[in-house]
XYZ file of C-alpha atoms in Angstrom:
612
model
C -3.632 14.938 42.441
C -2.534 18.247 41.276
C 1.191 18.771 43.301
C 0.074 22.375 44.209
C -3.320 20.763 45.913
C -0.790 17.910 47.452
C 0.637 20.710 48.812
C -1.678 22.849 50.221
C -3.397 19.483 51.790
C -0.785 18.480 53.421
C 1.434 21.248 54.660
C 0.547 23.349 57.503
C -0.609 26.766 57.645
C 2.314 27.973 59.184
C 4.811 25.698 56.431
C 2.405 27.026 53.710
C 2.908 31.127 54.668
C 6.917 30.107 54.422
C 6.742 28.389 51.525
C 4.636 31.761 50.110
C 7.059 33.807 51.998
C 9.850 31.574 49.821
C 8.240 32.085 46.418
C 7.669 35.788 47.085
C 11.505 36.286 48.025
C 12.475 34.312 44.740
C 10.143 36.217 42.657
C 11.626 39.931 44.211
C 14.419 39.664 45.929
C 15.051 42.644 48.939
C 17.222 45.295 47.520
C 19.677 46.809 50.516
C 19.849 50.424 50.744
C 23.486 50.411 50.309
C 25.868 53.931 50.517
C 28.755 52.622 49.384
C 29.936 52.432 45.595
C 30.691 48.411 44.643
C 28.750 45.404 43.312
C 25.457 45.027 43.441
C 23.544 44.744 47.058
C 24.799 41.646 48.774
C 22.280 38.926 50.011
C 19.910 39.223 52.440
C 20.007 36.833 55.601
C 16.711 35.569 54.852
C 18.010 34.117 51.484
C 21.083 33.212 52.689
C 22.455 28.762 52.775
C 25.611 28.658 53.731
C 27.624 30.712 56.143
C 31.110 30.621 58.214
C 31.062 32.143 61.610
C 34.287 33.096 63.498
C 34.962 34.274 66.697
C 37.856 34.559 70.107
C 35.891 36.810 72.466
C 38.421 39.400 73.104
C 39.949 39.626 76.658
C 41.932 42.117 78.445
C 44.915 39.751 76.895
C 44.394 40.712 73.477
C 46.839 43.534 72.877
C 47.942 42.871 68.845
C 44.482 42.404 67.376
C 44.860 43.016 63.558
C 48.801 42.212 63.140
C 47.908 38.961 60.629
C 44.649 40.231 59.554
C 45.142 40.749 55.895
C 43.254 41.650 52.844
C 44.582 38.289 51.587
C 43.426 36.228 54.551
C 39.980 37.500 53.885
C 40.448 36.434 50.057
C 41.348 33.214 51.323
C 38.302 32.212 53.224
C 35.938 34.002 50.586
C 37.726 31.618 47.753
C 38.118 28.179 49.224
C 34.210 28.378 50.864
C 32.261 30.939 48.812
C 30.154 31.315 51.590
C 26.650 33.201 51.417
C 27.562 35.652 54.663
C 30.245 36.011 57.164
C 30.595 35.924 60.840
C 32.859 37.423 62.553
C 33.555 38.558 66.304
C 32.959 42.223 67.389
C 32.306 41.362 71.006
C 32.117 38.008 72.547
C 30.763 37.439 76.579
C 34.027 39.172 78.211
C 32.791 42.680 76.943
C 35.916 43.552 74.727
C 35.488 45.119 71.196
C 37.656 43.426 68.924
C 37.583 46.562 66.916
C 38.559 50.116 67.658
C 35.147 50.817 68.818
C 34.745 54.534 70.178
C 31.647 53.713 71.983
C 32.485 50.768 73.507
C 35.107 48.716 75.576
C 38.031 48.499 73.234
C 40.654 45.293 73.640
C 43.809 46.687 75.437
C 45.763 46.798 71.958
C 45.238 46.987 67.920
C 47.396 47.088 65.470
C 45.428 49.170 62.349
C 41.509 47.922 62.548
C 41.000 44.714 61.697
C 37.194 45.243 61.038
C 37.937 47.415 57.914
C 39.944 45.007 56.342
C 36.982 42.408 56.764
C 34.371 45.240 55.531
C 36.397 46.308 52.712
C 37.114 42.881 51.492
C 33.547 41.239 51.861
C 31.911 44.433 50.509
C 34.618 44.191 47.286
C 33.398 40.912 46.908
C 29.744 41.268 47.232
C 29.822 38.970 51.012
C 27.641 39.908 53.827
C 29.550 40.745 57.135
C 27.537 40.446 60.191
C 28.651 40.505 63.823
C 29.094 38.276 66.462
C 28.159 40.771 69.341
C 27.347 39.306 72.955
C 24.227 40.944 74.219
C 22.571 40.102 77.988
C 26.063 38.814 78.532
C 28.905 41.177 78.816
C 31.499 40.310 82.070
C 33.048 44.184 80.946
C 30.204 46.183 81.421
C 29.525 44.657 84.696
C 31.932 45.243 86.296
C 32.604 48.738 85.138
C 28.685 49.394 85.848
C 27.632 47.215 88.814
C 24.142 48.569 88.320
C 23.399 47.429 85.151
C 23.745 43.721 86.762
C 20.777 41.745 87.172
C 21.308 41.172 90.786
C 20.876 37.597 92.834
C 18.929 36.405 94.975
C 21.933 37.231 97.696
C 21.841 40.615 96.516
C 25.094 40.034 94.861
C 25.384 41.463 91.205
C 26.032 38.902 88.762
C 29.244 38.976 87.636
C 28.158 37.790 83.702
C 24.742 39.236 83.008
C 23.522 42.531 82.606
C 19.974 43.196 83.652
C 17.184 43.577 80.590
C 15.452 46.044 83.106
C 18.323 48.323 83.172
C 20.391 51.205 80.925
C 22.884 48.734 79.146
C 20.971 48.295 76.208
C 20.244 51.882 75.321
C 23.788 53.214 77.029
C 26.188 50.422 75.369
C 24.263 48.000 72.658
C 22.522 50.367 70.892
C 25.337 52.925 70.447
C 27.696 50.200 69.583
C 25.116 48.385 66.881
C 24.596 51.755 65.220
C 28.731 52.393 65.219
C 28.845 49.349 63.581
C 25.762 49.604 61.243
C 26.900 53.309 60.398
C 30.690 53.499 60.722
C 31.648 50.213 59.249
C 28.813 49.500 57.311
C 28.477 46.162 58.564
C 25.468 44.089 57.160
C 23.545 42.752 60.865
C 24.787 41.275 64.566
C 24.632 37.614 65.316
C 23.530 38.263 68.986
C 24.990 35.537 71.510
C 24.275 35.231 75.027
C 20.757 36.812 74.917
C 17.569 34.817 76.036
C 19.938 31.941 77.476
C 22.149 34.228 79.149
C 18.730 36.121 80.739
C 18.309 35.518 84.516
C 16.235 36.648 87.239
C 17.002 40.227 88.716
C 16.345 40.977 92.414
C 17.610 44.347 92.008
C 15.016 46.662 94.458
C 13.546 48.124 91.057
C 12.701 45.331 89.729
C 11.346 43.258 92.270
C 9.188 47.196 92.893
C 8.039 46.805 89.775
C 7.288 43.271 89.906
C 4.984 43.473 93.180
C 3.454 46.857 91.775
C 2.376 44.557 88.990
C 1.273 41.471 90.122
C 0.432 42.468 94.145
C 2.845 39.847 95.189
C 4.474 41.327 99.139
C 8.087 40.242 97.921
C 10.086 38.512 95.188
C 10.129 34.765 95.254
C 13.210 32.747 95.416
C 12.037 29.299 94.613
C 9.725 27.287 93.005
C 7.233 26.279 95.630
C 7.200 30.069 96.824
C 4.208 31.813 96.488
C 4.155 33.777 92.727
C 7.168 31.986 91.236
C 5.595 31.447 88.010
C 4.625 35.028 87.558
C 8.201 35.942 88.493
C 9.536 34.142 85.747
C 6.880 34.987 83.511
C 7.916 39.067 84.500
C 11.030 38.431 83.564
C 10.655 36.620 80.133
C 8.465 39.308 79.137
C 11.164 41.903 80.280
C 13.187 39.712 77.574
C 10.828 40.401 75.472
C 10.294 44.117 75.527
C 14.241 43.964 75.651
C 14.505 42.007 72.483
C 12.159 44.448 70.409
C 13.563 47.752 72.134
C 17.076 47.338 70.612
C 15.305 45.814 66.979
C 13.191 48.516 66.578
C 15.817 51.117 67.901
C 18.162 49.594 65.435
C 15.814 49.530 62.301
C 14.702 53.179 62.968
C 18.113 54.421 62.263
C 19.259 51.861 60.052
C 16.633 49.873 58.116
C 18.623 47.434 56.447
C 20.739 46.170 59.957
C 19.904 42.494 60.179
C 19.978 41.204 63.529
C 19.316 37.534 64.834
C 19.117 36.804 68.538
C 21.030 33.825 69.096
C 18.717 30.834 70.280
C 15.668 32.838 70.308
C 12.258 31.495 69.326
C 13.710 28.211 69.174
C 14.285 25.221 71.465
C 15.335 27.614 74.459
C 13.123 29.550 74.134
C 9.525 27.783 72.728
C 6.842 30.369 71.356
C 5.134 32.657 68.488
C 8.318 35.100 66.833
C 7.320 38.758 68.414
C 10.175 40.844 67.450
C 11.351 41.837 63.760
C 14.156 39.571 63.360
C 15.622 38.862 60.249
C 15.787 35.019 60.972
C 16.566 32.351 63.757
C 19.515 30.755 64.430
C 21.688 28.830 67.062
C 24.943 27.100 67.087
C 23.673 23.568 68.751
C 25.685 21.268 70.990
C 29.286 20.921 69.907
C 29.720 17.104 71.122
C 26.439 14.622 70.597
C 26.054 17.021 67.441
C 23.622 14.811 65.555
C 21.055 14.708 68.104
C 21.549 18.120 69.211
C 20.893 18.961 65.686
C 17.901 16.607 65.371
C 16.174 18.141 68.238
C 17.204 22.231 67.351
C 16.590 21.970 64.160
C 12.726 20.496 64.339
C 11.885 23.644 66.842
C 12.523 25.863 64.667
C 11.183 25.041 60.658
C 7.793 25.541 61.991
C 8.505 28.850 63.320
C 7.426 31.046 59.569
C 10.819 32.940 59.753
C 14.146 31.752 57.711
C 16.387 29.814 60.016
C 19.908 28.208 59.993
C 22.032 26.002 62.499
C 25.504 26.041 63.560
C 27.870 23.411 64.109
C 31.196 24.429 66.281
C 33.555 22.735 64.032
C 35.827 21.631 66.792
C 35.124 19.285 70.043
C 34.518 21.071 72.703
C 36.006 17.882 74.755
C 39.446 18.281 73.136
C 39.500 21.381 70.948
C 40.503 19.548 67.840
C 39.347 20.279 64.885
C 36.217 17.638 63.309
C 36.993 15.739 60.135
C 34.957 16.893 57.066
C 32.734 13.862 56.882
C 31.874 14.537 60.897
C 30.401 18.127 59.984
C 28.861 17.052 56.926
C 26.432 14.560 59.074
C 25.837 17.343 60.680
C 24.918 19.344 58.429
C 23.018 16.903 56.736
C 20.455 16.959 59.764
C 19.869 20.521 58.837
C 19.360 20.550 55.807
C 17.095 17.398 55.494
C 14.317 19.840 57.009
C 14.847 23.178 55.350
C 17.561 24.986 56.963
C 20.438 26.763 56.528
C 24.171 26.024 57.988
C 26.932 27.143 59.417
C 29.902 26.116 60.950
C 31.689 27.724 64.008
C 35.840 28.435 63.459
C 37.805 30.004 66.432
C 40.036 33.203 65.127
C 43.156 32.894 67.268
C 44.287 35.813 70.121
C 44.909 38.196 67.646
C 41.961 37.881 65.564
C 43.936 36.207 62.883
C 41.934 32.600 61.429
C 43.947 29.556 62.952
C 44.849 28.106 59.699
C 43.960 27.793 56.140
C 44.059 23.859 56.539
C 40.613 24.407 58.703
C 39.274 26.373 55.066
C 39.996 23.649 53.863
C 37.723 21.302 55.857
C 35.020 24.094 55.147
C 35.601 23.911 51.424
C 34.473 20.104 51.896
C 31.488 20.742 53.750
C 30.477 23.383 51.992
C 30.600 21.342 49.030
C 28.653 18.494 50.238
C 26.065 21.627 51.132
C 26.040 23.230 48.019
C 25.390 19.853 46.280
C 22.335 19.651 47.681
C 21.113 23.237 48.001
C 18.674 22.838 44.681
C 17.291 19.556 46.307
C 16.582 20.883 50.398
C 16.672 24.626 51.055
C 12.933 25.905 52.175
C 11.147 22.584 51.926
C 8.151 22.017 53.966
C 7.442 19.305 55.823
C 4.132 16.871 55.086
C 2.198 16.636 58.158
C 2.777 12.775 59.709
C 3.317 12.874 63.308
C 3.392 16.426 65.929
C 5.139 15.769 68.839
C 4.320 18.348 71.048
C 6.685 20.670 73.324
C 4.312 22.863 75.133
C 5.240 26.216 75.741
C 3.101 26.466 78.541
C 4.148 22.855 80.372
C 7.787 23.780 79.680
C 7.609 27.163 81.592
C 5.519 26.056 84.413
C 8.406 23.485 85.214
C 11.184 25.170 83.761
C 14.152 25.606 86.405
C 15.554 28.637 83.659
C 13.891 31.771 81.899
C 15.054 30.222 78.496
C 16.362 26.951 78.102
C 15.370 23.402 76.960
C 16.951 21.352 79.529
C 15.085 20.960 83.470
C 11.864 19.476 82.290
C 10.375 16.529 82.609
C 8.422 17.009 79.363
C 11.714 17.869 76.886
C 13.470 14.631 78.245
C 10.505 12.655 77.266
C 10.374 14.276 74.130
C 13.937 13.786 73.409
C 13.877 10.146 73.782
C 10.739 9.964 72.462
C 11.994 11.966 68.987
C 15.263 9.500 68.581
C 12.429 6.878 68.747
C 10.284 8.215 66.093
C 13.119 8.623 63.855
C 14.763 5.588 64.618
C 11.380 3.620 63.238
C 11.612 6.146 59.942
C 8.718 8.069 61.031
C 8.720 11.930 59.814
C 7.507 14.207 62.880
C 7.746 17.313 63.440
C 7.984 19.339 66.806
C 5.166 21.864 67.548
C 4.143 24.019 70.516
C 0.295 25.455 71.102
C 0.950 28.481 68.396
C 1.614 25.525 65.778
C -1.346 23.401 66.558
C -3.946 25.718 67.945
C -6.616 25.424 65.162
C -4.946 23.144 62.937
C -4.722 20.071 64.767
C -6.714 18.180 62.521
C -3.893 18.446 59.911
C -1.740 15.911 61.812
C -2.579 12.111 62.025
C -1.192 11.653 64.861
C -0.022 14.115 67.962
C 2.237 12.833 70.604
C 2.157 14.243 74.402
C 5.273 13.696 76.069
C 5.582 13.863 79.514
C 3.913 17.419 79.847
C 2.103 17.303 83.316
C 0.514 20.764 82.844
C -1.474 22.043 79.680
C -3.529 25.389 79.314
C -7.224 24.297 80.165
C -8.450 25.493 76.694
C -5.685 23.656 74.609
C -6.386 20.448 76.391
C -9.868 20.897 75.815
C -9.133 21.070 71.937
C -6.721 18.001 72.179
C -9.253 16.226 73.370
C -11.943 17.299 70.737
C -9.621 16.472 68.193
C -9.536 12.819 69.688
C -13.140 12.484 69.830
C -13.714 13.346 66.461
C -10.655 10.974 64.558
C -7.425 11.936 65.392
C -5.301 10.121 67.378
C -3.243 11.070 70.249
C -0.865 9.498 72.287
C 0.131 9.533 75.529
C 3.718 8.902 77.092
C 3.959 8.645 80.871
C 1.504 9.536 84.240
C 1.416 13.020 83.501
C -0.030 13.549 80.469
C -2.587 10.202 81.432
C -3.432 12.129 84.306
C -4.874 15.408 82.110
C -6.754 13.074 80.170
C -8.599 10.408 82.406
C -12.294 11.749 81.810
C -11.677 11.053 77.851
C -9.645 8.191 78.905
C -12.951 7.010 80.654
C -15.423 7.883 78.459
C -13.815 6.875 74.963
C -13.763 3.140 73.990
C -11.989 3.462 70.944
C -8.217 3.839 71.076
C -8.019 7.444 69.871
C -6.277 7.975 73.045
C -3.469 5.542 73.803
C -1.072 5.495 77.154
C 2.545 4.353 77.117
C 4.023 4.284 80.596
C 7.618 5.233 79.017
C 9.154 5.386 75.694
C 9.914 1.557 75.097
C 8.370 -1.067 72.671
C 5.102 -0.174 73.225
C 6.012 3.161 71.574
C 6.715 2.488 68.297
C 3.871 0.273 68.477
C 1.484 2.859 69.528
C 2.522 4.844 66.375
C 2.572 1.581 63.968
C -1.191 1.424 64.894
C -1.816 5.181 64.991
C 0.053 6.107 61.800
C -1.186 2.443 59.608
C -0.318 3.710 56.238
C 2.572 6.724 56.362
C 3.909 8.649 53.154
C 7.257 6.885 53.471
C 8.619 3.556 54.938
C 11.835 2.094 54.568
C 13.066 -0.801 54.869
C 17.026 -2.268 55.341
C 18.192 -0.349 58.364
C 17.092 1.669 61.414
C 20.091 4.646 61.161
C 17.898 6.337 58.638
C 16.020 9.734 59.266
C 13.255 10.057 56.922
C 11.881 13.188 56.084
C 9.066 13.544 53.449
C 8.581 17.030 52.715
C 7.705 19.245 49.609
C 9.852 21.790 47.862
C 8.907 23.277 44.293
C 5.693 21.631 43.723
C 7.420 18.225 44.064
C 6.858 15.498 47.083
C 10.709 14.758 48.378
C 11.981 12.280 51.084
C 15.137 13.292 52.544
C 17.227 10.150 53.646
C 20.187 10.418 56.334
C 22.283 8.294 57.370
C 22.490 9.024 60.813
C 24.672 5.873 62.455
C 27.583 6.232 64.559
C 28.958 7.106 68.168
C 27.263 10.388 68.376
C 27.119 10.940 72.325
C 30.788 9.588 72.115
C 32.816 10.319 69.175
C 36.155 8.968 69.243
C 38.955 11.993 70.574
C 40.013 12.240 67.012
C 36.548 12.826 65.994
C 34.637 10.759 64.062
C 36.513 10.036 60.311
C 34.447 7.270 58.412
C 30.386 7.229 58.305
C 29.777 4.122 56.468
C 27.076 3.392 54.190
C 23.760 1.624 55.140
C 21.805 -0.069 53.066
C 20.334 -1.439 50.343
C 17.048 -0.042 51.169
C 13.940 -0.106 50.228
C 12.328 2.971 50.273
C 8.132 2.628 49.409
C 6.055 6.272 48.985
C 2.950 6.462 48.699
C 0.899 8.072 45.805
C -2.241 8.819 43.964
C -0.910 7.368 41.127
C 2.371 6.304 39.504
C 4.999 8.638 39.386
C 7.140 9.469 36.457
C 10.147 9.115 37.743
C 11.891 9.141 41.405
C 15.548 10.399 40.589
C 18.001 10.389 43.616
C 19.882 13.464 44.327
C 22.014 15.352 44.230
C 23.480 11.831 42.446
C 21.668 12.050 39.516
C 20.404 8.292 39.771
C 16.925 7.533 38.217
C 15.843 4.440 40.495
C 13.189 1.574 38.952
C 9.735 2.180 40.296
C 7.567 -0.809 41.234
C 4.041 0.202 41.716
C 2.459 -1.418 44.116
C -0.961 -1.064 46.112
C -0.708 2.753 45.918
C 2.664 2.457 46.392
C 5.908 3.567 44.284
C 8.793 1.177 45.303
C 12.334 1.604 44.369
C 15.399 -0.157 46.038
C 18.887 1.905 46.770
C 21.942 0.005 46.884
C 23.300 2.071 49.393
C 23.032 5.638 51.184
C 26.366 7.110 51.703
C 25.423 10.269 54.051
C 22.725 12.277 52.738
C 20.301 11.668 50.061
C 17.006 13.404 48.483
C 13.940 10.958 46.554
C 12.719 13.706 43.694
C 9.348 12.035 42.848
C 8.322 13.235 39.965
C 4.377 13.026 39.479
């Protein structure tokens, strides 16, 4: 079969428009509008691969900030990682500019501006600078501004969160994006503590506004009180409008200001991208990194928009720093399914970077990265198995505004996804806006846990089961939506597991019969089929170790698994199946339909090139 056909057949609409999105980028590149006299326009975000993030939230304790920042420091970090962007703080959760900001809450003390040195350097060298600038969440503007709080349910203001309702955004973030955008130049804002930092406000406004809307009497204050879902569903969309205000605001007066809304449109925060963002991100958990990873990663490279992941490069158990090998892993889960990375390094009190030895751990990973860049970056996945995180379950149950953790549904999911991958199935994790329409491009589609679907989307789930596909159930909830079709179809289109246990993988052994890839020679695999540059690759990581419980001085040896034998099947005999970024052509075996080659080993991270 023609590989562009392959392609089309077996990527989904949504992986398709990236993958066109990809080609388009490749073919002409954006051009920043850019004032200053240097090198030639640095990269956009929505190219970028690799990055290195820093940040120390500036406190009322930081009164030297700038007194080691140097133009050689800067050198430094740009030489021993050649990274595709920067990160660096601005304004963490306390509400203190690291900078001498004249529109915002300076630190008590500087000693020249640091954030000059950093533009100066990265522009010299051709290295976007973007911000790490804490939005919803800002302790400083508070508490000078009790009124911009979102207030409790006490009547108490919060003492974190500003309200999305209120003046901050156009009286503080706005002013202080555009001073950096404008004054500094500064490429785009990495904003932290914005849909997970978003919480109810029972300010007398809002809940005004609220019952003016919806003809609820009062506010509710839990979740068997009358109009509790509409409360939450008030304030996401207040998010919402939020979100877009200060993008729009932003590109109106600067077009080429990047911003990225940390953990938006993602795992937290499950549904369609609304706002002109110039890609998704989030820095996932810092201990049980792998699965964290596993889990982030998968909600977002369905999403049509350029994404990356961030590992914090330290434990947050014990503060030290991660050996090389540790990140790479983690990395590796990224990149297996299209992302790009980036790793999290604290600057110390005075804005300074700890120490160059902690470069030098970045150097490694972003090595290993690079390496494999040519062989990972944008590739789509090949439809095998959706496992499906409703939107709509998830915020019917949902304890938070934005978050992944409180359901039912995203446990059973969880376990349910280390399952899948454990057995070397490629899956993929989808919401309504993924599937709606396109179900039939999925053998199978897993419902986990989810005790509440939109009428309409069940109603298509079923159809889909009636005419072929095959879904299955985990757990009474889900059962419970489907008992008429349970009733009425003999077949086993539909199959019911009570929990994810044995009879899960077996459910998928008989749903899925013949999958693109199975291997063979140990379960710590993920296996990833996916297709990048007209060619059908399977991504192979070796994903053992203590993950939920890494050893205090972090985790220093992955050992290889293996040999394994990896079978893919084909139309017809490949030419060759080369493993990269090694370099290794492997013997084929045809077989059945199937190309066969054995691997003595996999060390970390591996890609199968088959080459048709």
């Amino acid at each position: 079969m023609n590989l562009l056909l392959l392609m089309q057949k077996n990527c989904p609409r949504s992986a398709r428009w990236c993958l066109l999105l990809s080609c388009s980028m490749l073919a002409s590149p954006a051009v920043a509008k850019e004032t200053h006299v240097g090198p030639s326009p640095r990269m956009k975000r929505a190219d970028a691969f690799l990055g290195i993030h820093f940040d120390f939230h500036a406190g009322d304790d930081c009164n030297s900030i700038g007194k080691r920042t140097t133009p050689q420091m800067v050198e430094m970090v740009i030489d021993k990682v050649n990274p595709d962007y920067i990160q660096i703080d601005c304004k963490g959760h306390r509400g203190y500019s690291s900078y001498p900001t004249k529109v915002g809450n300076p630190a008590p003390g500087f000693i020249g501006d640091p954030l000059r040195i950093w533009r100066e350097v990265t522009r010299k060298r051709g290295i976007p600078l973007f911000m790490h600038y804490s939005g919803v969440w800002d302790y400083k503007a508070v508490a000078d501004h009790p009124d911009w709080a979102a207030v409790d349910g006490n009547g108490k203001p919060n003492a974190k969160a500003t309200s999305v309702f209120g003046p901050y955004a156009d009286r503080l973030m706005i002013p202080q994006l555009r001073e950096l955008a404008g004054e500094y130049g500064v490429d785009g804002a990495w904003v932290d503590g914005d849909c997970w930092g978003t919480t109810p406000d029972y300010s007398e406004a809002t809940v005004q506004k609220f019952c003016a809307q919806t003809g609820a009497k009062s506010a509710p204050y839990k979740q068997s009180d009358p109009y509790w879902n509409e409360w939450m569903d008030f304030h996401r969309e207040g998010f919402r409008n939020y979100l877009r205000h200060y993008v729009d605001e932003l590109k109106a007066s600067h077009p080429d200001f990047q911003v990225i809304s940390n953990w938006a449109f993602s795992d937290h925060m499950p549904e369609p991208v609304f706002a002109n963002v110039a890609g998704l991100s989030g820095d996932f958990a810092p201990d049980n990194s792998v699965n964290s990873a596993r889990f982030a990663g998968r909600c977002l490279e369905n999403q049509g928009v350029p994404w990356d992941l961030m590992s914090w490069s330290f434990s947050r158990k014990n503060n030290k720093q991660k050996p090389a090998v540790q990140l790479m892993q983690e990395a590796s889960q990224v990149l297996a399914i299209g992302g790009g990375y980036q790793a999290y390094f604290k600057q110390d009190r005075d804005g300074a970077i700890r120490s160059p030895a902690e470069m030098d751990v970045m150097a490694e990973v972003a090595k290993f990265c690079r390496d494999r860049q040519a062989y990972c970056h944008r590739s789509v996945a090949v439809p095998q198995i959706a496992l499906l995180y409703s939107t709509a379950g998830h915020y019917r149950a949902s304890p938070s505004l934005f978050h992944w953790n409180g359901t039912n549904g995203v446990k059973v999911l969880r376990m349910a996804l280390t399952e899948m991958l454990q057995n070397q199935y490629g899956v993929q994790i989808l919401s309504e806006h993924h599937l709606r329409g396109h179900l039939s491009e999925w053998p199978v589609v897993v419902i986990p846990g989810w005790t509440f679907l939109e009428a309409d989307f069940r109603d298509e789930l079923a159809a889909y089961a009636q005419s072929g596909g095959r879904l299955i159930l985990i757990g009474t909830g889900p059962k419970k939506l489907f008992d008429k079709e349970l009733a009425q179809i003999a077949d086993s289109s539909i199959v019911v597991v009570d929990q994810v246990d044995a009879a899960f993988p077996d459910a998928l052994r008989h749903g899925l019969p013949n999958p693109i890839v199975e291997v063979v020679g140990s379960k710590d695999v993920d296996v990833s089929p996916r297709m990048l540059n007209g060619n059908l690759t399977v991504h192979l990581v070796n994903s053992s170790g203590p993950h939920a419980n890494a050893p205090d001085e972090g985790i220093k040896e992955i050992k290889p698994v293996g040999p394994l034998t990896v079978s893919i099947r084909l139309d017809q005999p490949p030419k060759s199946i080369v493993m990269q970024p090694e370099g290794k052509s492997l013997e084929i075996e045809w077989q059945n339909g199937r190309a066969i080659v054995t691997m003595p080993h996999l060390d970390l991270y591996s890609i199968l090139v088959v080459e048709p």
